[in-house]
Coordinates of C-alpha atoms and ligand atoms in Angstrom, one line a residue:
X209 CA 4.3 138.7 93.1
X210 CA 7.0 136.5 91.6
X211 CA 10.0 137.2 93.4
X212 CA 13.3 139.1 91.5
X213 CA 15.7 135.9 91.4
X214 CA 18.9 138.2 89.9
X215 CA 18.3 140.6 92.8
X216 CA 17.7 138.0 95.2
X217 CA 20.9 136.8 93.9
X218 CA 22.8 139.8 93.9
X219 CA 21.5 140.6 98.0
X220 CA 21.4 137.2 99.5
X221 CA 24.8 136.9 100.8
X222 CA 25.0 140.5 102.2
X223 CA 21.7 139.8 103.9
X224 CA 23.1 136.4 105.4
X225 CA 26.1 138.1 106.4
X226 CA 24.1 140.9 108.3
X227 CA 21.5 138.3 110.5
X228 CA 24.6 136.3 111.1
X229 CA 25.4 139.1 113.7
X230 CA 22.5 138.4 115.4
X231 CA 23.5 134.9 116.3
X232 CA 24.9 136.4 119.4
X233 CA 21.8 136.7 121.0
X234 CA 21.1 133.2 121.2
X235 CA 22.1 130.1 122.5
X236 CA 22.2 126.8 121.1
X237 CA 19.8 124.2 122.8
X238 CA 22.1 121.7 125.9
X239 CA 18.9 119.6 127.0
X240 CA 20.0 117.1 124.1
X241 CA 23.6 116.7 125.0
X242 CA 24.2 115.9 121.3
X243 CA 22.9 119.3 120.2
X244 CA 25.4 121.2 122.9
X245 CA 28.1 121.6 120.5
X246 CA 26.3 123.2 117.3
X247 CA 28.3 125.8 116.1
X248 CA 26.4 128.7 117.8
X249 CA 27.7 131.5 115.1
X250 CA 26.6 129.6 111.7
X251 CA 24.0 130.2 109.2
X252 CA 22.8 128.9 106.0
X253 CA 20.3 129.0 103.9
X254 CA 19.0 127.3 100.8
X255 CA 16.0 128.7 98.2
X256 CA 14.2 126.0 95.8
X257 CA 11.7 127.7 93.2
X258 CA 9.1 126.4 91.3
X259 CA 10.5 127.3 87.8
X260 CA 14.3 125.4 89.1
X261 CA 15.7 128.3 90.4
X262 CA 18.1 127.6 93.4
X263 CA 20.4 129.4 95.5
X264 CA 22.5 127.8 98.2
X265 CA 24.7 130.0 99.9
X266 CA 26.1 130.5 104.4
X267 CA 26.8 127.7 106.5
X268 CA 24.9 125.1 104.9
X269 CA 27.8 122.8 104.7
X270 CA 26.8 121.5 108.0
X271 CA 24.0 118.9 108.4
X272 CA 21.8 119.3 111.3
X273 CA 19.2 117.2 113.2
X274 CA 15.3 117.7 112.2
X275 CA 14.3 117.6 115.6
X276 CA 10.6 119.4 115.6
X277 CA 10.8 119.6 111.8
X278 CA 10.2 115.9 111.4
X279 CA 6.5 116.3 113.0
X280 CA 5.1 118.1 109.5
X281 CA 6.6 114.8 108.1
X282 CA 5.5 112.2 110.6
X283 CA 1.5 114.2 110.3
X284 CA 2.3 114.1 107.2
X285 CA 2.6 110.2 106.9
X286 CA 0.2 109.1 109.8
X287 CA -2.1 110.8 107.6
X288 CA -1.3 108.8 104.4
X289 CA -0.9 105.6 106.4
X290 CA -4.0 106.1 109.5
X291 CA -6.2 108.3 108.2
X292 CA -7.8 112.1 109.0
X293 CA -10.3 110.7 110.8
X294 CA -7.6 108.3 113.1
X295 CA -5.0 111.0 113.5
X296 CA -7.5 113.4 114.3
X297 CA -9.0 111.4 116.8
X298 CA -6.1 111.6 118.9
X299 CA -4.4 115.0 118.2
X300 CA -6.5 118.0 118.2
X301 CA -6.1 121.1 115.9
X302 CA -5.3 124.1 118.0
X303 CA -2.5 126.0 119.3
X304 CA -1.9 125.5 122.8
X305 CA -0.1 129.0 124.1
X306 CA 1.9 126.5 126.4
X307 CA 5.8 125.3 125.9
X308 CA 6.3 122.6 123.4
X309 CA 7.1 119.9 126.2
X310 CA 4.1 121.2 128.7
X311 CA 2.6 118.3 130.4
X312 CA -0.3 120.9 131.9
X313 CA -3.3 120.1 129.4
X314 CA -3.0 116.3 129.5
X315 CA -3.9 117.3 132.9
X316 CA -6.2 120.1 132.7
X317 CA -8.4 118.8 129.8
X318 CA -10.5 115.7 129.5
X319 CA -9.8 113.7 127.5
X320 CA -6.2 114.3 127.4
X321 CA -5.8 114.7 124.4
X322 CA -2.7 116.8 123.2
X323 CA -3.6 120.2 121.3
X324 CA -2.0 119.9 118.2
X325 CA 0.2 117.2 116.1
X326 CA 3.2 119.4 116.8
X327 CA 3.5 120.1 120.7
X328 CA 5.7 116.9 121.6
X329 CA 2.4 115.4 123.4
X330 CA 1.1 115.1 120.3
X331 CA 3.9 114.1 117.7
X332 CA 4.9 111.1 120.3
X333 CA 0.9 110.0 119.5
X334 CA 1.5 110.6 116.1
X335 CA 4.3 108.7 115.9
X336 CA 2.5 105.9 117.0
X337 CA -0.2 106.0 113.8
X338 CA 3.0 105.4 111.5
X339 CA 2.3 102.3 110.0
X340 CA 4.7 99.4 110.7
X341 CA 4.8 95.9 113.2
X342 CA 8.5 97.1 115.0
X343 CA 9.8 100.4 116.0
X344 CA 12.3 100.0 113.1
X345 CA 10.0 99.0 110.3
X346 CA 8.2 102.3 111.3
X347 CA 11.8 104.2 111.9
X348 CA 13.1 103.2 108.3
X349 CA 9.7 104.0 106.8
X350 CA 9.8 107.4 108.0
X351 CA 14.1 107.9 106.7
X352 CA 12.7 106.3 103.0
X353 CA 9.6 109.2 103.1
X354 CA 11.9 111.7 104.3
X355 CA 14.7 110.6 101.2
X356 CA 12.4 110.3 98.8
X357 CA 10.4 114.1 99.5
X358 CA 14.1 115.8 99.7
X359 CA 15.5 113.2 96.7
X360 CA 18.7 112.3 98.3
X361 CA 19.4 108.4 99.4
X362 CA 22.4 109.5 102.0
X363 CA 20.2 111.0 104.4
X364 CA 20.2 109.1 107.3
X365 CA 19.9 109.6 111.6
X366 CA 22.7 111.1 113.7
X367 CA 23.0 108.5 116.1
X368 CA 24.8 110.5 118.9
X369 CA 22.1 112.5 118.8
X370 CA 19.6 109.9 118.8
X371 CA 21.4 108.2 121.7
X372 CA 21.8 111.4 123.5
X373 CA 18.5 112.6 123.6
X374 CA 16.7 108.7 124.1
X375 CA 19.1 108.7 127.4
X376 CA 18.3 112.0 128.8
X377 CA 14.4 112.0 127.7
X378 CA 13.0 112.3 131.3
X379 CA 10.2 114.9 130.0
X380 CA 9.0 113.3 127.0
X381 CA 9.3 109.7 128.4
X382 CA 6.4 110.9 131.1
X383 CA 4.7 113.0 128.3
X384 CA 4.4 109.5 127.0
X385 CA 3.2 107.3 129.8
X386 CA 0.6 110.5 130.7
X387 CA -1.0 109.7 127.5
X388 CA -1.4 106.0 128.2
X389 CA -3.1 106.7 131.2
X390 CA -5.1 108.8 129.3
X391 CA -6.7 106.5 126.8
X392 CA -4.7 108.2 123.8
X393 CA -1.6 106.5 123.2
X394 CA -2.3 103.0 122.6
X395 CA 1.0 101.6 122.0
X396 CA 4.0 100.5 124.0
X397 CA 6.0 103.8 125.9
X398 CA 9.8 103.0 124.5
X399 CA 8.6 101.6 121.4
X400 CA 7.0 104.7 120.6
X401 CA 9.6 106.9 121.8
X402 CA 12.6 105.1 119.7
X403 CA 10.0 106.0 116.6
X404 CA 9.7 109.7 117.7
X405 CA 13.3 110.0 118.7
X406 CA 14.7 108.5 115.6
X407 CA 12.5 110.8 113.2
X408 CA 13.9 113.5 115.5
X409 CA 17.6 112.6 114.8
X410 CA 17.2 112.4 110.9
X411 CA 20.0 114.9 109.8
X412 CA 19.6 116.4 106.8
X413 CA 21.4 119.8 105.2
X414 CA 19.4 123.8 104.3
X415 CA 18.7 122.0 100.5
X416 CA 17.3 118.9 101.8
X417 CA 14.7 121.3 103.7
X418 CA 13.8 122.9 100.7
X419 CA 13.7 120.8 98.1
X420 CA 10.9 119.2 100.7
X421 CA 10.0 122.5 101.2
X422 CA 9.3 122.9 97.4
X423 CA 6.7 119.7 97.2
X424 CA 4.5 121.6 99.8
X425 CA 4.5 124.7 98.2
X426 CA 3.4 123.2 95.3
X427 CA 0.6 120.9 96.9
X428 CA 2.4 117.7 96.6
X429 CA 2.8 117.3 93.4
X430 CA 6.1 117.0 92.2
X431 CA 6.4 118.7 89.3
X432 CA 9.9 116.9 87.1
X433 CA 8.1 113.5 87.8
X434 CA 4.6 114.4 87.2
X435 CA 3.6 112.7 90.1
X436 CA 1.0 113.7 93.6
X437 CA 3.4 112.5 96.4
X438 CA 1.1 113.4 99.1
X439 CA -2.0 113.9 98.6
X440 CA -3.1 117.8 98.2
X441 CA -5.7 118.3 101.5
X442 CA -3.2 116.6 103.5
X443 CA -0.1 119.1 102.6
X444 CA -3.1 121.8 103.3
X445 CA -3.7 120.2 106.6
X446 CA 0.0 120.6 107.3
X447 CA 0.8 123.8 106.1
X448 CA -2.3 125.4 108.3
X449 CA -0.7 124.1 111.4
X450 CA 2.7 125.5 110.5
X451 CA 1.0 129.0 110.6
X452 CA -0.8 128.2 113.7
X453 CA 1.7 126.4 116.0
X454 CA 4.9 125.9 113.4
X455 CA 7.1 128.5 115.4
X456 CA 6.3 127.6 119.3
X457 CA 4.6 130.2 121.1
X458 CA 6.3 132.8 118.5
X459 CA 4.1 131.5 115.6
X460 CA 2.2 134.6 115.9
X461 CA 4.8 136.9 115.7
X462 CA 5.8 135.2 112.7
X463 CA 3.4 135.1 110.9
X464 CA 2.8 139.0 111.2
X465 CA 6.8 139.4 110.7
X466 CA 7.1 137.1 107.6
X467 CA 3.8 135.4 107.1
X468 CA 4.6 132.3 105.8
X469 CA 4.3 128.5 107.0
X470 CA 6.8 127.6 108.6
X471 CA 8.5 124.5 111.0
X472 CA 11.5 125.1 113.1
X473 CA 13.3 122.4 115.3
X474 CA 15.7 123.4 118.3
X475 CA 19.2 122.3 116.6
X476 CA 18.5 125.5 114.9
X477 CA 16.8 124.4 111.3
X478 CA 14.1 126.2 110.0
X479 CA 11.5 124.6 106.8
X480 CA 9.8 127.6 105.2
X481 CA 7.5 128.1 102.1
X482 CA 6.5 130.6 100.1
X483 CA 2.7 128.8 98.5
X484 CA 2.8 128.0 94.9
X485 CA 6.8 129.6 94.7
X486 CA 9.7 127.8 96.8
X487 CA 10.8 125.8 99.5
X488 CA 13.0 127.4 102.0
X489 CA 15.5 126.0 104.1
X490 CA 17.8 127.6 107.1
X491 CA 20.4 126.7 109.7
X492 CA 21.3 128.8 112.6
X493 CA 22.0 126.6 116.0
X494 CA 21.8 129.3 118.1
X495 CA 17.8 129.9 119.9
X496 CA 15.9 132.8 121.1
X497 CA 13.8 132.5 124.0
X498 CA 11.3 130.6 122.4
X499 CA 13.8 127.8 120.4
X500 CA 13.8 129.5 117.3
X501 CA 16.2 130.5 115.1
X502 CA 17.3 133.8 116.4
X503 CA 19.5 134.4 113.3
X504 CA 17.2 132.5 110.8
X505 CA 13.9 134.2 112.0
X506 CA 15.9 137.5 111.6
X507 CA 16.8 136.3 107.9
X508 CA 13.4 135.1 107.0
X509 CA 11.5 138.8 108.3
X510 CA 14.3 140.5 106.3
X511 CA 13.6 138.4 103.0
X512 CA 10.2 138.4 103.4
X513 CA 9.9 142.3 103.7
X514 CA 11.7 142.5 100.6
X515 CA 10.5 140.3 98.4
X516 CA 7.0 140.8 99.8
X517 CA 6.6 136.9 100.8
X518 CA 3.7 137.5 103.2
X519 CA 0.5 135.5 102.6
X520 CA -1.5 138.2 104.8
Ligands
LIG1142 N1 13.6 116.0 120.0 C1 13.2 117.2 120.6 C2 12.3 117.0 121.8 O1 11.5 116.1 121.8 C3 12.4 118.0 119.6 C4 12.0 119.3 120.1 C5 12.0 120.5 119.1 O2 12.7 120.5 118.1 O3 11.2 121.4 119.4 O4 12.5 117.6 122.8

């Protein structure tokens, strides 16, 4: 059902203002020391549709780190630059039930392989399938993707929060030397890392998300330019793992409270989409127990319910 724009309109900012509340309930992600000061209380959201409709309205004056949001991107361009058959080899395609930084399967499973693209296990090996001879050829590859899917040149990395979280990277530093041991990453440990932490530390605003957000609803193509950014199977390769792994170990809640794809990152951003109708994009620093959006989930359930989003 095409969704009521002049209603949405007319409720949007009442609906902001009533999940805002909930912020309190959450607390903004300190394990980056760059992320500590987020303004726990804000939120912001921006709506793209298909037919040019756009609304913009909260805190979305703020930019914000892309933190897990950047691995739909990164799959996205291993794919285009590796392969299925490459990326797949190293990343499997299930949900792993575990946290996102859980070294336990490299472990438990042979042959090490991490679960899915979007557990840090396996966005770290995925970084490593972006094409490019240095870290920073790769690094400015994935900014010039990420700028050209949300149209805007100025987007560029927060580098205190770059810094902040390559210093203080204990966990994701052995994630990565675990998977040399195991035969899967193939390329050097830091090298690798400055990749993953830089696509991490992209900062982008609620309408960059969903003007990126808009592209995948509509397969890739990009409808004012006539052109297939990316191809088709590989935006439906993406979207299936936002359903299945997109929101941590909430992503089945979510997708029986608002049942769409979805990404969220722990600075608090969320990339949604509503198939074949609009990109969605939300800020709300502060985390529920799982690193989601406590006051964007809340935002996204509500909209959902009342514009009848759901895929299911
Ligand atoms: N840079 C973060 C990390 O590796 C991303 C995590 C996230 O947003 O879930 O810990």
């Amino acid at each position: 059902m095409a969704t009521n724009w002049q209603q949405l309109r007319a409720e949007l900012p009442q609906l902001v203002e009533q999940s805002r509340v909930i912020a309190e309930e959450g607390e903004v992600a300190t394990y980056i020391p760059g992320l500590a000061n987020s303004p726990k209380d804000a939120l912001g959201i921006s709506i793209f549709d298909i037919k040019g409709e756009r609304i913009t309205i909260g805190d979305c004056g703020i930019g914000f780190t892309m933190q897990s949001i950047s691995k739909v991107f990164s799959l996205l361009l291993a794919l285009m630059d590796s392969g299925e058959e490459r990326v797949f080899e190293k990343v499997g395609m299930e949900p792993t039930g575990d946290d996102f930084n859980s070294m336990l399967k490299l472990e438990l499973v042979d042959p090490g392989k991490p679960f899915n693209p979007f557990i840090n296990a396996g966005a770290i090996v995925i970084a490593s399938l972006i094409a490019g001879e240095t870290p920073a050829v790769k690094s400015a590859r994935m900014l010039d993707f990420i700028r050209k899917l949300a149209k805007d040149n100025s987007i560029g990395w927060n580098e205190d929060v770059y810094s902040s979280e390559r210093d203080t990277a204990n966990r994701n530093r052995s994630l990565a030397y675990f998977l040399v041991d195991n035969g899967i990453l193939e390329e050097d440990v830091e090298e690798t890392l400055e990749v993953y932490f830089r696509q991490c530390a992209i900062q982008v605003s609620c309408a960059n998300l969903a003007q990126m957000g808009l592209l995948l609803a509509n397969n890739g193509f990009d409808t004012e330019t006539g052109e297939q950014v990316i191809p088709r199977h590989f935006v439906q390769i993406v979207k299936s793992f936002m359903v299945t792994c997109g929101m941590y170990n909430a992503s089945g809640e979510f997708a029986i409270q608002v049942g769409i794809p979805a990404k969220s990152g722990v600075s608090g951003g969320i990339l949604a989409i509503v198939p074949g109708q609009m990109g969605i994009g939300v800020v709300g620093p502060a985390l529920n127990n799982k690193g989601n959006s406590v006051a964007g989930v809340h935002l996204l359930a509500r909209l959902s319910e009342q514009y009848d989003w759901s895929m299911f």
